Structures are given as C-alpha cells and as structure tokens.
PDB file of C-alpha atoms in Angstrom:
ATOM      1  CA  UNK C   9       9.813  -7.474 -53.804  1.00 46.00           C
ATOM      2  CA  UNK C  10       9.349  -4.613 -50.315  1.00 47.00           C
ATOM      3  CA  UNK C  11       8.053  -6.449 -47.904  1.00 50.00           C
ATOM      4  CA  UNK C  12       5.909  -4.901 -45.116  1.00 48.00           C
ATOM      5  CA  UNK C  13       5.703  -5.230 -40.990  1.00 49.00           C
ATOM      6  CA  UNK C  14       3.074  -4.145 -39.282  1.00 50.00           C
ATOM      7  CA  UNK C  15       4.772  -1.985 -36.767  1.00 50.00           C
ATOM      8  CA  UNK C  16       4.616  -3.402 -33.352  1.00 49.00           C
ATOM      9  CA  UNK C  17       2.745  -1.681 -30.475  1.00 51.00           C
ATOM     10  CA  UNK C  18       4.520   0.017 -27.715  1.00 53.00           C
ATOM     11  CA  UNK C  19       2.598  -1.287 -24.644  1.00 61.00           C
ATOM     12  CA  UNK C  20       2.053   1.474 -21.710  1.00 74.00           C
ATOM     13  CA  UNK C  21       4.077   1.834 -18.817  1.00 94.00           C
ATOM     14  CA  UNK C  22       2.838  -0.536 -16.021  1.00 97.00           C
ATOM     15  CA  UNK C  23       1.777   2.734 -13.488  1.00 98.00           C
ATOM     16  CA  UNK C  24       0.050   4.934 -15.675  1.00 96.00           C
ATOM     17  CA  UNK C  25       0.773   8.937 -14.609  1.00 93.00           C
ATOM     18  CA  UNK C  26       0.709  10.376 -11.260  1.00 94.00           C
ATOM     19  CA  UNK C  27       0.834   7.048  -9.733  1.00 98.00           C
ATOM     20  CA  UNK C  28       1.668   7.571  -6.339  1.00 98.00           C
ATOM     21  CA  UNK C  29       2.387   4.810  -4.050  1.00 98.00           C
ATOM     22  CA  UNK C  30       0.505   4.880  -0.102  1.00 98.00           C
ATOM     23  CA  UNK C  31       1.701   2.148   0.806  1.00 98.00           C
ATOM     24  CA  UNK C  32       5.238   1.845   1.755  1.00 98.00           C
ATOM     25  CA  UNK C  33       7.888   1.100   4.871  1.00 98.00           C
ATOM     26  CA  UNK C  34      10.541   3.734   3.609  1.00 97.00           C
ATOM     27  CA  UNK C  35      11.573   6.194   6.754  1.00 98.00           C
ATOM     28  CA  UNK C  36      14.623   4.490   7.819  1.00 97.00           C
ATOM     29  CA  UNK C  37      14.871   3.003  11.368  1.00 96.00           C
ATOM     30  CA  UNK C  38      11.511   2.891  12.272  1.00 96.00           C
ATOM     31  CA  UNK C  39      10.135  -0.052  11.847  1.00 97.00           C
ATOM     32  CA  UNK C  40      10.363  -3.900  10.198  1.00 97.00           C
ATOM     33  CA  UNK C  41      11.163  -1.693   6.539  1.00 97.00           C
ATOM     34  CA  UNK C  42      14.906   0.094   5.233  1.00 98.00           C
ATOM     35  CA  UNK C  43      16.927   0.309   8.562  1.00 97.00           C
ATOM     36  CA  UNK C  44      19.167   3.022   7.224  1.00 97.00           C
ATOM     37  CA  UNK C  45      19.009   5.926   5.074  1.00 96.00           C
ATOM     38  CA  UNK C  46      20.934   4.642   2.901  1.00 96.00           C
ATOM     39  CA  UNK C  47      19.231   1.857   2.148  1.00 97.00           C
ATOM     40  CA  UNK C  48      15.408   4.271   1.807  1.00 97.00           C
ATOM     41  CA  UNK C  49      17.431   6.391  -1.047  1.00 97.00           C
ATOM     42  CA  UNK C  50      18.441   2.740  -2.450  1.00 97.00           C
ATOM     43  CA  UNK C  51      14.624   1.431  -2.587  1.00 98.00           C
ATOM     44  CA  UNK C  52      13.561   4.929  -3.979  1.00 98.00           C
ATOM     45  CA  UNK C  53      15.791   4.889  -6.877  1.00 97.00           C
ATOM     46  CA  UNK C  54      14.772   1.412  -7.294  1.00 98.00           C
ATOM     47  CA  UNK C  55      11.084   2.019  -7.280  1.00 98.00           C
ATOM     48  CA  UNK C  56      12.188   5.694  -9.693  1.00 97.00           C
ATOM     49  CA  UNK C  57      13.563   3.232 -12.342  1.00 97.00           C
ATOM     50  CA  UNK C  58      10.144   1.125 -12.498  1.00 98.00           C
ATOM     51  CA  UNK C  59       8.347   4.803 -12.775  1.00 97.00           C
ATOM     52  CA  UNK C  60       6.970   5.535  -9.772  1.00 98.00           C
ATOM     53  CA  UNK C  61       7.796   8.831  -8.272  1.00 98.00           C
ATOM     54  CA  UNK C  62       4.903  10.357  -6.312  1.00 98.00           C
ATOM     55  CA  UNK C  63       4.808   8.278  -2.802  1.00 98.00           C
ATOM     56  CA  UNK C  64       3.581   8.540   1.142  1.00 98.00           C
ATOM     57  CA  UNK C  65       5.599   6.201   3.422  1.00 98.00           C
ATOM     58  CA  UNK C  66       3.664   4.736   5.833  1.00 98.00           C
ATOM     59  CA  UNK C  67       5.938   3.641   9.002  1.00 98.00           C
ATOM     60  CA  UNK C  68       3.876   0.553  11.753  1.00 98.00           C
ATOM     61  CA  UNK C  69       1.601   1.866  14.431  1.00 98.00           C
ATOM     62  CA  UNK C  70       1.282  -1.034  16.413  1.00 96.00           C
ATOM     63  CA  UNK C  71       0.974  -1.799  19.589  1.00 94.00           C
ATOM     64  CA  UNK C  72       4.457  -3.306  22.566  1.00 91.00           C
ATOM     65  CA  UNK C  73       5.363  -3.307  18.810  1.00 93.00           C
ATOM     66  CA  UNK C  74       6.241  -0.206  16.436  1.00 92.00           C
ATOM     67  CA  UNK C  75       4.661   2.361  19.127  1.00 91.00           C
ATOM     68  CA  UNK C  76       5.131   5.066  16.702  1.00 95.00           C
ATOM     69  CA  UNK C  77       4.709   8.753  17.420  1.00 95.00           C
ATOM     70  CA  UNK C  78       3.348  11.204  15.361  1.00 96.00           C
ATOM     71  CA  UNK C  79       6.394  13.038  16.158  1.00 96.00           C
ATOM     72  CA  UNK C  80       9.160   9.890  15.789  1.00 96.00           C
ATOM     73  CA  UNK C  81       7.276   9.457  12.316  1.00 97.00           C
ATOM     74  CA  UNK C  82       8.184  12.894  11.311  1.00 97.00           C
ATOM     75  CA  UNK C  83      11.477  13.734  13.189  1.00 96.00           C
ATOM     76  CA  UNK C  84      12.891  10.350  10.997  1.00 97.00           C
ATOM     77  CA  UNK C  85      11.149  11.338   7.944  1.00 97.00           C
ATOM     78  CA  UNK C  86      12.885  15.018   8.229  1.00 96.00           C
ATOM     79  CA  UNK C  87      16.543  13.078   7.859  1.00 94.00           C
ATOM     80  CA  UNK C  88      15.248  10.903   4.875  1.00 96.00           C
ATOM     81  CA  UNK C  89      13.603  13.986   3.285  1.00 95.00           C
ATOM     82  CA  UNK C  90      17.104  16.310   4.069  1.00 94.00           C
ATOM     83  CA  UNK C  91      19.496  13.208   2.265  1.00 93.00           C
ATOM     84  CA  UNK C  92      16.737  12.981  -0.880  1.00 95.00           C
ATOM     85  CA  UNK C  93      17.128  17.058  -1.390  1.00 91.00           C
ATOM     86  CA  UNK C  94      21.002  16.256  -1.411  1.00 89.00           C
ATOM     87  CA  UNK C  95      20.353  13.126  -3.719  1.00 91.00           C
ATOM     88  CA  UNK C  96      19.403  12.773  -7.837  1.00 93.00           C
ATOM     89  CA  UNK C  97      16.103  12.192  -6.003  1.00 96.00           C
ATOM     90  CA  UNK C  98      14.464  15.818  -5.637  1.00 92.00           C
ATOM     91  CA  UNK C  99      12.069  15.210  -8.359  1.00 95.00           C
ATOM     92  CA  UNK C 100      10.366  12.375  -6.478  1.00 97.00           C
ATOM     93  CA  UNK C 101       7.471  13.289  -4.276  1.00 97.00           C
ATOM     94  CA  UNK C 102       7.413  11.721  -0.787  1.00 98.00           C
ATOM     95  CA  UNK C 103       5.318  13.045   2.130  1.00 98.00           C
ATOM     96  CA  UNK C 104       4.696  10.058   5.184  1.00 98.00           C
ATOM     97  CA  UNK C 105       1.341   9.106   6.913  1.00 98.00           C
ATOM     98  CA  UNK C 106       1.342   6.013   8.828  1.00 98.00           C
ATOM     99  CA  UNK C 107       0.101   2.385   9.117  1.00 98.00           C
ATOM    100  CA  UNK C 108      -2.272   1.677  11.981  1.00 98.00           C
ATOM    101  CA  UNK C 109      -2.672  -1.441  13.155  1.00 98.00           C
ATOM    102  CA  UNK C 110      -6.564  -1.251  15.037  1.00 98.00           C
ATOM    103  CA  UNK C 111      -5.289  -1.529  19.051  1.00 96.00           C
ATOM    104  CA  UNK C 112      -6.254  -0.475  22.219  1.00 94.00           C
ATOM    105  CA  UNK C 113      -3.328   2.034  21.325  1.00 95.00           C
ATOM    106  CA  UNK C 114      -5.072   2.949  18.117  1.00 97.00           C
ATOM    107  CA  UNK C 115      -8.707   3.707  19.964  1.00 95.00           C
ATOM    108  CA  UNK C 116      -6.395   5.866  21.881  1.00 95.00           C
ATOM    109  CA  UNK C 117      -4.429   8.630  18.763  1.00 96.00           C
ATOM    110  CA  UNK C 118      -8.062   8.124  16.989  1.00 96.00           C
ATOM    111  CA  UNK C 119      -9.952   9.555  20.468  1.00 94.00           C
ATOM    112  CA  UNK C 120      -7.182  12.176  21.136  1.00 93.00           C
ATOM    113  CA  UNK C 121      -7.083  13.030  16.825  1.00 91.00           C
ATOM    114  CA  UNK C 122      -3.474  11.972  16.714  1.00 95.00           C
ATOM    115  CA  UNK C 123      -3.566  10.580  13.149  1.00 97.00           C
ATOM    116  CA  UNK C 124      -1.686  11.110  10.001  1.00 98.00           C
ATOM    117  CA  UNK C 125      -3.912  10.738   7.006  1.00 98.00           C
ATOM    118  CA  UNK C 126      -2.711   9.037   3.777  1.00 98.00           C
ATOM    119  CA  UNK C 127      -4.503  12.103   2.491  1.00 98.00           C
ATOM    120  CA  UNK C 128      -7.640  14.355   4.025  1.00 98.00           C
ATOM    121  CA  UNK C 129      -9.438  11.896   5.853  1.00 97.00           C
ATOM    122  CA  UNK C 130      -8.425   8.971   4.485  1.00 98.00           C
ATOM    123  CA  UNK C 131      -6.323   6.508   6.792  1.00 98.00           C
ATOM    124  CA  UNK C 132      -4.535   2.925   6.158  1.00 98.00           C
ATOM    125  CA  UNK C 133      -5.666   0.559   9.304  1.00 98.00           C
ATOM    126  CA  UNK C 134      -4.400  -3.263   8.876  1.00 98.00           C
ATOM    127  CA  UNK C 135      -5.293  -6.167  11.782  1.00 97.00           C
ATOM    128  CA  UNK C 136      -4.063  -9.224  12.514  1.00 95.00           C
ATOM    129  CA  UNK C 137      -3.203 -11.301   9.822  1.00 94.00           C
ATOM    130  CA  UNK C 138      -4.907 -14.566  12.158  1.00 91.00           C
ATOM    131  CA  UNK C 139      -7.998 -13.217  13.836  1.00 92.00           C
ATOM    132  CA  UNK C 140      -9.890  -9.426  14.203  1.00 94.00           C
ATOM    133  CA  UNK C 141      -9.960  -7.299  16.467  1.00 95.00           C
ATOM    134  CA  UNK C 142     -13.001  -8.387  18.972  1.00 94.00           C
ATOM    135  CA  UNK C 143     -15.074  -5.472  18.190  1.00 96.00           C
ATOM    136  CA  UNK C 144     -13.899  -5.036  14.436  1.00 97.00           C
ATOM    137  CA  UNK C 145     -17.126  -3.395  13.568  1.00 97.00           C
ATOM    138  CA  UNK C 146     -16.989  -0.986  16.579  1.00 97.00           C
ATOM    139  CA  UNK C 147     -13.773  -0.173  15.409  1.00 97.00           C
ATOM    140  CA  UNK C 148     -14.532   1.106  11.986  1.00 98.00           C
ATOM    141  CA  UNK C 149     -17.825   2.849  12.813  1.00 97.00           C
ATOM    142  CA  UNK C 150     -15.464   5.030  15.767  1.00 97.00           C
ATOM    143  CA  UNK C 151     -13.462   5.896  12.682  1.00 98.00           C
ATOM    144  CA  UNK C 152     -15.877   7.226  10.816  1.00 98.00           C
ATOM    145  CA  UNK C 153     -17.200   9.056  13.095  1.00 97.00           C
ATOM    146  CA  UNK C 154     -14.398  10.682  13.744  1.00 97.00           C
ATOM    147  CA  UNK C 155     -14.529  11.725  10.343  1.00 97.00           C
ATOM    148  CA  UNK C 156     -11.831   9.245   8.740  1.00 98.00           C
ATOM    149  CA  UNK C 157     -12.575   7.253   5.951  1.00 98.00           C
ATOM    150  CA  UNK C 158     -10.428   3.669   6.362  1.00 98.00           C
ATOM    151  CA  UNK C 159      -8.754   1.959   3.869  1.00 98.00           C
ATOM    152  CA  UNK C 160      -8.125  -1.588   5.127  1.00 98.00           C
ATOM    153  CA  UNK C 161      -4.469  -2.348   4.282  1.00 98.00           C
ATOM    154  CA  UNK C 162      -3.456  -5.492   1.803  1.00 98.00           C
ATOM    155  CA  UNK C 163      -6.965  -7.459   2.682  1.00 98.00           C
ATOM    156  CA  UNK C 164      -6.281 -10.073   0.513  1.00 98.00           C
ATOM    157  CA  UNK C 165      -3.705 -11.934   3.153  1.00 98.00           C
ATOM    158  CA  UNK C 166      -5.958 -12.191   5.708  1.00 97.00           C
ATOM    159  CA  UNK C 167      -6.270 -15.512   6.210  1.00 95.00           C
ATOM    160  CA  UNK C 168      -9.650 -15.889   9.093  1.00 95.00           C
ATOM    161  CA  UNK C 169     -11.675 -14.202   5.787  1.00 96.00           C
ATOM    162  CA  UNK C 170     -10.998 -16.841   3.318  1.00 96.00           C
ATOM    163  CA  UNK C 171     -12.897 -19.241   4.217  1.00 93.00           C
ATOM    164  CA  UNK C 172     -15.378 -16.243   4.061  1.00 93.00           C
ATOM    165  CA  UNK C 173     -15.206 -14.579   1.444  1.00 93.00           C
ATOM    166  CA  UNK C 174     -18.257 -12.973   2.620  1.00 94.00           C
ATOM    167  CA  UNK C 175     -17.098 -10.841   4.723  1.00 96.00           C
ATOM    168  CA  UNK C 176     -14.903  -9.114   2.778  1.00 97.00           C
ATOM    169  CA  UNK C 177     -18.127  -7.848   1.261  1.00 97.00           C
ATOM    170  CA  UNK C 178     -19.306  -6.881   4.571  1.00 97.00           C
ATOM    171  CA  UNK C 179     -16.750  -5.425   5.250  1.00 98.00           C
ATOM    172  CA  UNK C 180     -16.820  -3.053   2.070  1.00 98.00           C
ATOM    173  CA  UNK C 181     -20.196  -2.229   3.276  1.00 97.00           C
ATOM    174  CA  UNK C 182     -19.825  -1.349   6.814  1.00 97.00           C
ATOM    175  CA  UNK C 183     -17.420   1.916   5.327  1.00 97.00           C
ATOM    176  CA  UNK C 184     -13.630   0.067   4.257  1.00 97.00           C
ATOM    177  CA  UNK C 185     -11.757   0.408   1.090  1.00 98.00           C
ATOM    178  CA  UNK C 186      -9.247  -1.574   0.488  1.00 98.00           C
ATOM    179  CA  UNK C 187      -5.581  -1.614  -0.479  1.00 98.00           C
ATOM    180  CA  UNK C 188      -4.390  -4.407  -2.825  1.00 98.00           C
ATOM    181  CA  UNK C 189      -0.652  -5.512  -2.322  1.00 98.00           C
ATOM    182  CA  UNK C 190       0.719  -5.081  -5.867  1.00 98.00           C
ATOM    183  CA  UNK C 191       2.873  -8.275  -4.497  1.00 98.00           C
ATOM    184  CA  UNK C 192      -0.215 -10.212  -3.310  1.00 98.00           C
ATOM    185  CA  UNK C 193      -0.481 -10.247  -7.558  1.00 98.00           C
ATOM    186  CA  UNK C 194       2.553 -13.287  -7.593  1.00 98.00           C
ATOM    187  CA  UNK C 195       3.297 -16.481  -5.380  1.00 97.00           C
ATOM    188  CA  UNK C 196       4.817 -14.464  -3.137  1.00 98.00           C
ATOM    189  CA  UNK C 197       2.820 -14.605   0.387  1.00 98.00           C
ATOM    190  CA  UNK C 198       1.767 -18.003  -1.038  1.00 97.00           C
ATOM    191  CA  UNK C 199      -1.084 -19.659  -4.033  1.00 98.00           C
ATOM    192  CA  UNK C 200      -4.071 -18.661  -1.531  1.00 98.00           C
ATOM    193  CA  UNK C 201      -2.674 -14.968  -1.308  1.00 98.00           C
ATOM    194  CA  UNK C 202      -3.223 -15.043  -4.395  1.00 98.00           C
ATOM    195  CA  UNK C 203      -5.777 -16.520  -5.529  1.00 98.00           C
ATOM    196  CA  UNK C 204      -8.125 -14.154  -3.370  1.00 98.00           C
ATOM    197  CA  UNK C 205      -6.022 -11.263  -4.830  1.00 98.00           C
ATOM    198  CA  UNK C 206      -7.036 -12.025  -8.236  1.00 97.00           C
ATOM    199  CA  UNK C 207     -10.670 -13.315  -7.199  1.00 97.00           C
ATOM    200  CA  UNK C 208     -11.221  -9.213  -5.411  1.00 98.00           C
ATOM    201  CA  UNK C 209      -9.554  -7.774  -8.181  1.00 98.00           C
ATOM    202  CA  UNK C 210     -11.974  -9.075 -11.207  1.00 96.00           C
ATOM    203  CA  UNK C 211     -15.495  -8.899  -7.768  1.00 97.00           C
ATOM    204  CA  UNK C 212     -14.313  -5.184  -8.769  1.00 97.00           C
ATOM    205  CA  UNK C 213     -13.905  -4.720  -5.222  1.00 98.00           C
ATOM    206  CA  UNK C 214     -10.141  -3.533  -4.829  1.00 98.00           C
ATOM    207  CA  UNK C 215      -9.537   0.407  -4.160  1.00 98.00           C
ATOM    208  CA  UNK C 216      -6.110   0.553  -4.561  1.00 98.00           C
ATOM    209  CA  UNK C 217      -3.072  -1.171  -5.213  1.00 98.00           C
ATOM    210  CA  UNK C 218       0.347  -0.184  -3.263  1.00 98.00           C
ATOM    211  CA  UNK C 219       3.935  -1.965  -2.699  1.00 98.00           C
ATOM    212  CA  UNK C 220       3.427  -2.058   1.085  1.00 98.00           C
ATOM    213  CA  UNK C 221       7.471  -2.638   0.101  1.00 98.00           C
ATOM    214  CA  UNK C 222       9.994  -3.120   3.102  1.00 98.00           C
ATOM    215  CA  UNK C 223      13.261  -4.026   1.249  1.00 98.00           C
ATOM    216  CA  UNK C 224      14.752  -4.899  -2.478  1.00 98.00           C
ATOM    217  CA  UNK C 225      13.250  -8.537  -2.227  1.00 98.00           C
ATOM    218  CA  UNK C 226      10.020  -7.191  -2.474  1.00 98.00           C
ATOM    219  CA  UNK C 227      10.981  -4.434  -5.167  1.00 98.00           C
ATOM    220  CA  UNK C 228      12.374  -7.579  -7.214  1.00 98.00           C
ATOM    221  CA  UNK C 229       8.998  -9.275  -7.486  1.00 98.00           C
ATOM    222  CA  UNK C 230       6.403  -5.814  -7.991  1.00 98.00           C
ATOM    223  CA  UNK C 231       9.666  -5.394 -11.315  1.00 98.00           C
ATOM    224  CA  UNK C 232       9.183  -9.418 -12.506  1.00 98.00           C
ATOM    225  CA  UNK C 233       5.289  -8.364 -11.743  1.00 98.00           C
ATOM    226  CA  UNK C 234       5.507  -5.285 -14.294  1.00 98.00           C
ATOM    227  CA  UNK C 235       6.335  -7.174 -16.574  1.00 97.00           C
ATOM    228  CA  UNK C 236       3.301  -9.106 -17.005  1.00 97.00           C
ATOM    229  CA  UNK C 237       1.314  -8.012 -19.815  1.00 96.00           C
ATOM    230  CA  UNK C 238      -1.812 -10.237 -18.507  1.00 96.00           C
ATOM    231  CA  UNK C 239      -0.939  -9.042 -14.780  1.00 97.00           C
ATOM    232  CA  UNK C 240      -1.110  -5.344 -15.738  1.00 97.00           C
ATOM    233  CA  UNK C 241      -4.428  -5.863 -17.637  1.00 96.00           C
ATOM    234  CA  UNK C 242      -6.206  -7.032 -14.750  1.00 97.00           C
ATOM    235  CA  UNK C 243      -4.973  -4.034 -12.024  1.00 98.00           C
ATOM    236  CA  UNK C 244      -4.759  -1.463 -14.813  1.00 97.00           C
ATOM    237  CA  UNK C 245      -7.716   0.349 -13.797  1.00 96.00           C
ATOM    238  CA  UNK C 246      -7.172  -0.146  -9.737  1.00 98.00           C
ATOM    239  CA  UNK C 247      -3.426   1.510 -11.111  1.00 98.00           C
ATOM    240  CA  UNK C 248      -5.469   4.451 -12.504  1.00 97.00           C
ATOM    241  CA  UNK C 249      -7.396   4.791  -8.730  1.00 98.00           C
ATOM    242  CA  UNK C 250      -4.152   5.569  -7.022  1.00 98.00           C
ATOM    243  CA  UNK C 251      -3.945   9.147  -8.506  1.00 96.00           C
ATOM    244  CA  UNK C 252      -7.025  10.348  -6.243  1.00 96.00           C
ATOM    245  CA  UNK C 253      -4.141  10.735  -3.252  1.00 98.00           C
ATOM    246  CA  UNK C 254      -2.115  12.723  -5.235  1.00 95.00           C
TER     247      UNK C 254
END
C-alpha cells in the first residue's frame, strides 16, 4: 500500500531579494561598532550568511561623543573597502552614510550641506532615548526645507514616547519615516520596546527595518529572529520596502 505525503512547503527566506540594511555600525574604529577591520569583515560575513548582501554603513555623528566628519567616515570606509576587495565577500554591495544625532552640531552640518544621505535625499537621524530636542519639530522642518527626507532611527526605543503614543503620529505628520530595529522584535532592548515595536508594525507606521548591528551579540539575536516565522510574517512587508534604497 502506497502512502502519499504532501511535500512540506519550503519557507521563504527572511530577507527578500535586493534587501538592503540601511543602518549598521560596521566601519572599523569610528564609533561604538566594529573596533577593527577584522571585526568588520566578520560582521559582514555573518550577515551574508543570514541572507543580507547590501549594506549602508551609518556611523554615529554625535557632538562631544562621536564627532565624525564626512571626510573621516569616507577615509575609514576606504580601509574597509580595500579589505573587502581582498576577501571572499567581494560580491557584497557596501556603501556609507551616517546616523546623525539631532543636536547643535547637526544643525551646523545641515546649514553647511555637509550631510551624507542613505540615498538621494534620505538621511538617518536619531535622538536621545530619554528626552527629545527642545526644538525637535523645528529641526525636522529645517531638514525638509534644506531638501532632505528624515528617517528616524529606531522610534520604538525612545522611552519618552512610550506613554504618549499619539506623539508617533505627530512625528509621522511632521514628515518622518520610521526605521525599525529588527532586534526590537525580540526582548533584546526590553519588553516595553518590543511591545511598542509590535504596535507600530500593526498600525502600519514602520517604513523600513534594519539591523543597527554593532557586534556579534546583535547578530546572534538577529539570527534567532530570522528563524521565527510569525515575526517574519509580521515584518515581511516592511523588509520589502528597504529595496527602495538599493
């Protein structure tokens, strides 16, 4: 007697074709991310294994902490780029931009048009996790008047917004796109951040999702997330949006 079994449906990869990670800290020795070229290559190797082949490296630009000039970012990236050419990762597409803290230094850079966009006029910005800039909405307005489109990094991590959820809509109305950290789909940053991340996704307020990878511990958590089919279903449509930045 023959028994027929239905073939198990092959699960689709977590990251869609032409996905690009637009937020990472992989450039060596420039912020709180990779400390050496060897560490940078190891991070890219692991992300390649997870199915990511396109990257925008976005080191911090933060007054009195990471005062990285566009020239310094370009120079440090060139070192990484040279090592990539001599590695087994030559097929990866890697370029650089920056993650800008909304502070006085950023205002000066904006006035000088000394800005490194993710692509075209899109720029990645962040705030303090505890308090917004006093002139937040004025700064968002100035960014757009200067011809740029702000992408707010990891909105789910700003604790001061958690108790006033309507402020998220206010930020959207002010012209912000929202970039989710994929690690927020777990409890990596805490249960409250995870709760807000899920809520923002369910309300279709997230535009793109990225790794914000700094080190191997981040990627170990990301790997676990990629194995979760429920999380994949929840974030899949957002991951598709990232290809707009290729």
